[in-house]
Amino acid sequence: MNPFSSGTRLRDMIRAIRACKTAAEERAVVRRECAAIRAAISENDPEYRHRNLAKLMFIHMLGYPTHFGQMECLKLIASPGFPEKRIGYLGLMLLLDERQEVLMLVTNSLKQDLNHTNQYIVGLALCALGNICSAEMARDLAPEVERLLQFRDPNIRKKAALCSIRIIRKVPDLAENFINAAAALLKEKHHGVLITGVQLCTELCKVSEDALEYFRKKCTDGLVRILKDLVNSPYAPEYDIAGITDPFLHIRLLKLLRVLGQGDAEASDIMNDLLAQVATKTESNKNAGNAILYACVETIMSIEDNSGLRVLAINILGRFLSNRDNNIRYVALNMLMKAITVDAQAVQRHRTTILECVKDSDASIRKRALELVYLLVNESNVKPLTKELVDYLEVSEHDFKGDLTAKICSIVEKFFPEKIWYIDQMIKVLSEAGNFVKDEVWHALIVVISNASDLHGYTVRSLYRAVQESTEQETLLKVAVWCIGEYGDILVNNIGMLDIEDPITVTESDAVDIIEIGIKRPDSDLTTRAMCLIALLKLSSRFPACSQRIKDIITQYKGNLLLELQQRSIEFSSIVEKHQNIRSALLERMPVLDEATYSGRRAGSLPQTVSGSKGPTVSLPNGVAKPAATPLVDLLDLSSDDVPAPSSSGGDLLNDLLGVDLSLPPTQSGSGQNQKTGTDVLLDLLSIGSPPANSSPTLDILSLSQENKTPSTALERVTSLSSGSTQVSSAGVAAPVMDILDGLAPTPVPESNGPRYPSVVAFESSSLKITFDFSKPPESPATTSIKATFINLTPNVYNDFIFQAAVPKYLQLHLDPASGNTLPASGSGSITQYLRVTNSQHGKKSLVMRIRIAYKIDGRDMLEEGQISNFPHNL
């Protein structure tokens, strides 16, 4: 016989597949066997049909396609014999699912088999229907299944109940047909039928309010009685598991009682005594007993209020936490997290045990216990709980430090009783796991420190001691550098000593040493080094004796490869060398940061910027974005985003910042006075450039000579400082403003002196308006500069705003970056974008443009398109 003919036995095929040494050999065997089965199917061979289907089921379990054998299942189901039907129904459940259209053909065979005189064939049909029943089949066959719930054989009644659950899930409208039959099953003595009946009642209660009310009124007493008999039943070997009679039935009954008691005080009162009995009598030394206790606790926590029972349930969960089985402890922690919202005081009694779970070797238990501890913290216990967590932080595993640090910081910020305790705990956390602390956490710490004026000395001395012990934690180093830069004189002079402090001797040189260690540390990132440079600049004013050493350290970074550090070094060196008369005023301590504003901004209740500027933003390397239109707002603070509103001119801003009067004499007026901004003063301050010779004179706050200086752009001047060469720019264009920390501000678009054209509304819909302003350079009449202004007409903010445009081939289009990507609502702001169009057929063909605007509203993508052809003539 051919080893792969349809007459091959199943075991021979399995043996041949298992003998394959490679996947390719296995595929070849399966391919030959499938070919033989197809041949037998095409020949309609009834003799080996059941064998072929058994082979197909094995091949299906190996993951190979077997769809060609689906009709063979239906033929075997239609066979009169039990063996053929058994294979056919097994194949039906394995090879098909409810989505297959072929399944519609089997409904009639199922109906016949459900009415068959042979109970075993009825059982096969019920099994198949319970596994693959679709909504259409459920409606057609529900009457037969309902009738079988009263069948004489208990196995059929059990299978019919399970099949009824599937039907109810598929067609909830049929639930009312099964209510009476399900209630009758609760009187069964056979545990198999009873447990399926309880399961059917539970499902009915979930899908039907009528069923829920019916079972509450008619069946609650009976269920309590059944469970009570089960709890007090003597030893029954056929149902006994670990000394407990049928724990599966216990749990099913408790789940049904939970559904019935939830939201119903009367039903809850009926079951209270029984639940207390189950909770106290069930032994917890076996897994079966623990499963019953857990189900009992779930029921107690779900039914209507009974404080005594809930305390008992929470005590059971407390015992679970002492169990050696990790699974039991984990489910106990899960349940305690739900229970804490109901009875927090009872959960607090197990605080010590929960804290021990935080130190568990199992990562899942550690994380769940940490979340529970976080929920347990309040004003009265924050100190002991935080102490336990901080102590454990020292010995915790590296992978767990991140989660633990985040929770400790959140607890300390939320519940700190006084600021000195908050500062102490944060310094401990920064010392142990500073690298895991998020930026907003240490930003908040600096805000608190700046507001605690009586603790400035204590804080800077504590940070100095912490950094002396270890500089591995970079976040600790950042906070210490900031505080030493601000309060270095307090550190050296031991100002504001508290009774709890030990005296400490720190020289000016020691303070500078800490900053130098931070800036030269190989692992320090750009933000840390930039903060160190700022701190050194401030200390140059506070420590005159160390001024030369500080200057030497700053000068080392003039040639640094990182442009941010190079720029700061050049600027700060210029301040230290040339501007002694204003340095002390320029480097005064930062004003107290508004703690309420910062907290509200972190919580999302305040806008992120106070400035009314609509200008573009400049992204700093440390991720902080600031409006480029306010060049001096962040002169000394690296990471604060509290941006003051810009004044009407840069001169006023310098006046506020430096405390000097930059106003012009009242006799000066005219167009020259309109050009007087902080640009000239700032360029003079840094010796980077000077105003054009034909501009009006300005007050030189540094008494520097301005004679015969050629203006140069800020970037050219920075280059000339290192190369020694000076490049001359056009005298008609003022040098752009250089921000000491934020780099070059965007170069303003020069105004054109060409002919003027009227503005046009290029596009307008119910949600968006686009206006075009035009200008032409006199030397290039074919080129048109367009300023597009976008205005939002809806009350919704547009995010990720993108403008795209396309033109015909005779036009060339260049788009500059937009001023932003967020368009404020209701016309309260706008986005501008510059376009440059060159018309190769100027005078012959007019401009035309196709546009597309994309943006998001609350995460939803929006798209608008249009064509613009109303350009002015002669463009």
XYZ file of C-alpha atoms in Angstrom, residues 233-580:
348
model
C -21.511 18.706 54.596
C -19.620 15.646 55.805
C -16.779 14.005 53.910
C -17.840 12.987 50.374
C -15.047 11.205 48.505
C -16.491 11.897 45.020
C -16.404 15.678 45.604
C -13.579 16.073 48.121
C -10.535 18.195 47.235
C -7.937 18.774 49.982
C -10.529 18.116 52.688
C -13.082 20.579 51.198
C -16.293 19.415 49.584
C -16.496 20.642 45.977
C -14.618 23.978 46.156
C -15.656 24.711 42.558
C -19.308 24.757 43.570
C -18.412 26.882 46.602
C -16.843 29.535 44.368
C -19.656 29.498 41.789
C -22.271 29.962 44.521
C -20.286 32.829 46.077
C -20.029 34.573 42.682
C -23.788 34.309 42.148
C -24.454 35.638 45.665
C -22.112 38.551 44.893
C -24.168 39.455 41.825
C -27.443 39.182 43.747
C -26.237 41.173 46.770
C -24.617 44.024 44.867
C -26.840 47.088 45.231
C -29.543 45.250 47.222
C -29.529 45.638 51.014
C -32.209 43.011 51.628
C -30.404 40.268 49.732
C -27.114 41.306 51.397
C -28.661 40.911 54.867
C -29.820 37.387 54.028
C -26.306 36.240 53.147
C -24.284 38.126 55.800
C -24.280 35.356 58.423
C -23.401 32.683 55.903
C -20.487 34.719 54.505
C -19.113 35.183 58.008
C -19.368 31.426 58.539
C -17.536 30.668 55.271
C -14.817 33.211 56.130
C -14.187 31.747 59.585
C -14.645 27.999 58.999
C -12.695 27.565 55.752
C -9.141 26.379 56.283
C -6.412 28.416 54.595
C -3.597 25.881 54.666
C -4.597 24.465 51.269
C -4.928 26.145 47.912
C -8.595 25.101 47.569
C -9.417 26.798 50.881
C -7.580 29.969 49.836
C -9.564 30.087 46.585
C -12.845 29.907 48.532
C -11.662 32.578 50.980
C -10.682 34.895 48.142
C -14.095 34.451 46.463
C -15.734 35.087 49.854
C -13.713 38.310 50.304
C -14.713 39.483 46.814
C -18.362 38.865 47.665
C -18.129 40.682 51.009
C -16.476 43.707 49.396
C -19.129 43.832 46.635
C -22.390 43.517 48.606
C -24.012 46.298 50.598
C -22.232 47.817 53.598
C -21.462 45.695 56.626
C -18.423 47.120 58.389
C -17.825 44.075 60.579
C -17.746 41.715 57.617
C -15.435 44.026 55.679
C -12.937 44.179 58.523
C -13.018 40.370 58.596
C -12.432 40.241 54.825
C -9.507 42.667 54.986
C -7.969 40.631 57.824
C -8.159 37.549 55.600
C -6.279 39.488 52.906
C -3.727 40.476 55.534
C -3.168 36.775 56.274
C -2.750 36.170 52.561
C 0.133 38.670 52.525
C 2.037 36.415 54.928
C 1.575 33.382 52.691
C 4.651 31.973 50.980
C 2.808 31.562 47.664
C 3.498 34.546 45.412
C 0.190 34.200 43.570
C -1.815 34.427 46.799
C 0.091 37.517 47.891
C -0.384 39.160 44.514
C -4.174 38.657 44.436
C -4.350 39.899 48.039
C -2.554 43.115 47.082
C -4.910 43.566 44.136
C -7.959 43.173 46.372
C -6.526 45.503 49.042
C -6.144 48.232 46.400
C -9.892 47.966 45.781
C -10.672 47.717 49.496
C -8.779 50.879 50.410
C -11.472 52.994 48.758
C -14.086 51.327 50.973
C -12.355 51.008 54.370
C -8.930 52.659 54.396
C -8.596 52.404 58.178
C -8.865 48.612 58.143
C -6.218 48.387 55.411
C -3.908 50.699 57.411
C -3.648 48.021 60.131
C -1.688 45.847 57.679
C 0.712 48.628 56.673
C 3.767 46.853 58.084
C 3.049 43.666 56.145
C 2.456 45.644 52.949
C 5.787 47.448 53.405
C 7.516 44.090 53.676
C 5.987 43.140 50.331
C 7.714 46.186 48.789
C 10.996 44.428 49.610
C 9.874 41.108 48.103
C 12.092 39.316 45.606
C 9.243 39.047 43.082
C 9.098 42.116 40.833
C 5.322 41.969 40.291
C 4.635 41.877 44.029
C 7.072 44.750 44.628
C 5.386 47.003 42.105
C 1.856 46.178 43.274
C 2.811 46.676 46.926
C 4.455 50.010 46.106
C 1.255 51.203 44.433
C -0.711 50.143 47.523
C 1.698 51.951 49.869
C 1.264 55.087 47.779
C -2.502 54.869 48.314
C -2.016 54.349 52.060
C -0.010 57.528 52.634
C -1.708 60.443 54.369
C -0.635 63.423 56.476
C -0.418 61.372 59.664
C 1.810 58.546 58.428
C 3.852 60.209 55.679
C 7.030 60.459 57.768
C 7.378 56.804 58.892
C 6.309 55.426 55.512
C 8.721 57.698 53.633
C 11.543 56.719 55.995
C 10.919 53.033 55.302
C 10.888 53.594 51.533
C 14.003 55.794 51.539
C 15.864 53.240 53.679
C 14.896 50.500 51.240
C 15.989 52.687 48.315
C 19.596 52.236 49.433
C 19.496 48.437 49.020
C 16.841 48.023 46.313
C 17.592 46.434 42.963
C 18.654 48.691 40.126
C 15.616 47.814 37.992
C 13.246 48.788 40.804
C 14.882 52.094 41.735
C 13.065 54.036 39.006
C 9.559 53.095 40.182
C 10.493 53.441 43.849
C 12.080 56.862 43.320
C 9.058 58.165 41.404
C 6.657 57.098 44.159
C 8.813 58.528 46.973
C 9.125 61.878 45.201
C 5.393 61.981 44.558
C 4.620 61.162 48.206
C 7.040 63.789 49.515
C 5.701 66.498 47.192
C 2.080 65.692 47.990
C 2.156 65.325 51.770
C 5.236 67.151 53.126
C 4.410 68.715 56.530
C 7.204 71.321 56.496
C 9.726 72.483 53.929
C 12.827 71.420 55.853
C 11.582 67.818 55.920
C 10.780 68.003 52.200
C 14.284 69.270 51.410
C 15.908 66.601 53.597
C 13.998 63.753 51.969
C 14.627 65.016 48.443
C 18.365 65.331 49.126
C 18.366 61.739 50.419
C 16.585 60.535 47.292
C 18.914 62.532 45.032
C 21.929 61.104 46.863
C 20.764 57.502 46.489
C 19.013 57.502 43.101
C 19.347 60.976 41.603
C 19.805 59.592 38.098
C 16.257 58.182 38.246
C 14.643 61.489 39.272
C 12.689 63.215 36.504
C 13.438 66.787 35.496
C 10.163 68.240 36.776
C 10.896 66.827 40.256
C 14.211 68.612 40.753
C 12.781 71.717 39.080
C 10.066 71.699 41.771
C 12.718 71.240 44.465
C 14.544 74.364 43.259
C 11.271 76.290 43.342
C 10.669 75.229 46.964
C 14.254 76.093 47.932
C 13.996 79.570 46.411
C 10.808 80.200 48.403
C 12.300 78.991 51.728
C 14.504 82.015 52.420
C 15.187 80.958 56.017
C 16.498 77.580 54.812
C 18.879 78.765 52.071
C 21.954 78.285 54.265
C 20.820 74.909 55.594
C 19.999 73.676 52.085
C 23.228 74.744 50.405
C 25.305 73.237 53.231
C 23.362 69.961 53.066
C 23.844 69.783 49.304
C 27.532 70.598 49.657
C 27.978 67.691 52.088
C 25.999 65.339 49.809
C 28.041 66.230 46.710
C 31.292 65.834 48.643
C 30.349 62.245 49.425
C 29.450 61.346 45.849
C 29.188 63.044 42.456
C 27.769 59.986 40.679
C 24.175 61.263 40.838
C 23.958 63.937 38.172
C 20.609 65.348 39.286
C 22.025 65.927 42.778
C 24.940 67.726 41.145
C 22.581 69.978 39.154
C 20.649 71.070 42.234
C 23.857 71.578 44.231
C 25.450 73.628 41.436
C 22.364 75.838 41.169
C 22.263 76.428 44.940
C 26.009 77.101 45.224
C 25.771 79.565 42.342
C 22.881 81.377 44.011
C 23.870 81.062 47.683
C 27.629 80.501 47.570
C 28.312 83.451 49.876
C 25.864 82.011 52.426
C 27.733 78.686 52.248
C 31.145 80.263 52.820
C 30.034 82.610 55.604
C 27.869 80.001 57.438
C 24.849 82.309 57.392
C 21.540 81.013 58.752
C 22.895 78.124 60.838
C 20.169 75.988 62.457
C 20.415 74.282 65.836
C 20.231 70.830 64.219
C 23.266 71.493 61.998
C 26.891 70.641 62.625
C 29.310 73.506 61.878
C 31.116 73.281 58.548
C 34.066 75.223 57.139
C 33.945 75.969 53.419
C 36.280 78.365 51.632
C 35.565 80.189 48.389
C 38.014 77.888 46.655
C 36.168 74.813 47.988
C 32.896 76.065 46.528
C 34.530 76.675 43.143
C 36.062 73.173 43.350
C 32.585 71.614 43.420
C 31.541 73.530 40.306
C 34.779 72.620 38.527
C 34.274 68.943 39.369
C 30.766 69.143 37.894
C 31.799 70.807 34.647
C 34.819 68.509 34.099
C 33.010 65.321 35.081
C 33.091 63.061 31.979
C 29.477 61.901 32.378
C 27.977 65.389 32.780
C 25.456 66.267 30.103
C 25.093 69.596 28.326
C 22.557 70.944 30.818
C 24.815 70.242 33.791
C 27.830 71.896 32.164
C 25.790 74.908 31.122
C 24.487 75.254 34.686
C 28.066 75.034 35.950
C 29.118 77.889 33.664
C 26.226 80.015 34.943
C 27.149 79.181 38.553
C 30.780 80.138 37.903
C 29.657 83.444 36.389
C 27.594 84.203 39.494
C 30.412 83.186 41.837
C 32.766 85.546 40.008
C 30.701 88.352 41.492
C 30.262 86.780 44.934
C 33.926 85.619 45.277
C 36.183 88.431 43.929
C 39.292 86.619 45.208
C 38.562 83.659 42.916
C 37.604 85.791 39.933
C 40.764 85.001 37.958
C 40.460 81.261 38.550
C 36.807 81.338 37.512
C 37.729 83.303 34.392
C 40.343 80.696 33.475
C 37.825 77.851 33.855
C 35.235 79.648 31.735
C 37.796 80.535 29.057
C 38.690 76.849 28.593
C 35.356 76.321 26.856
C 35.730 79.023 24.194
C 36.797 76.405 21.701
C 34.429 73.658 22.848
C 32.858 71.560 20.108
C 29.423 72.065 21.636
C 28.179 75.393 20.319
C 26.024 76.007 23.393
C 29.017 75.819 25.747
C 31.235 77.748 23.358
C 28.717 80.580 23.114
C 28.209 80.783 26.876
C 31.948 80.759 27.471
C 32.524 83.657 25.073
C 29.664 85.709 26.495
C 30.495 85.060 30.138
C 34.195 85.754 29.601
C 33.255 89.113 28.126
C 31.115 89.924 31.176
C 33.876 88.939 33.608
C 36.640 90.814 31.759
C 35.037 94.026 30.530
C 31.930 94.845 32.519
C 32.933 95.024 36.156
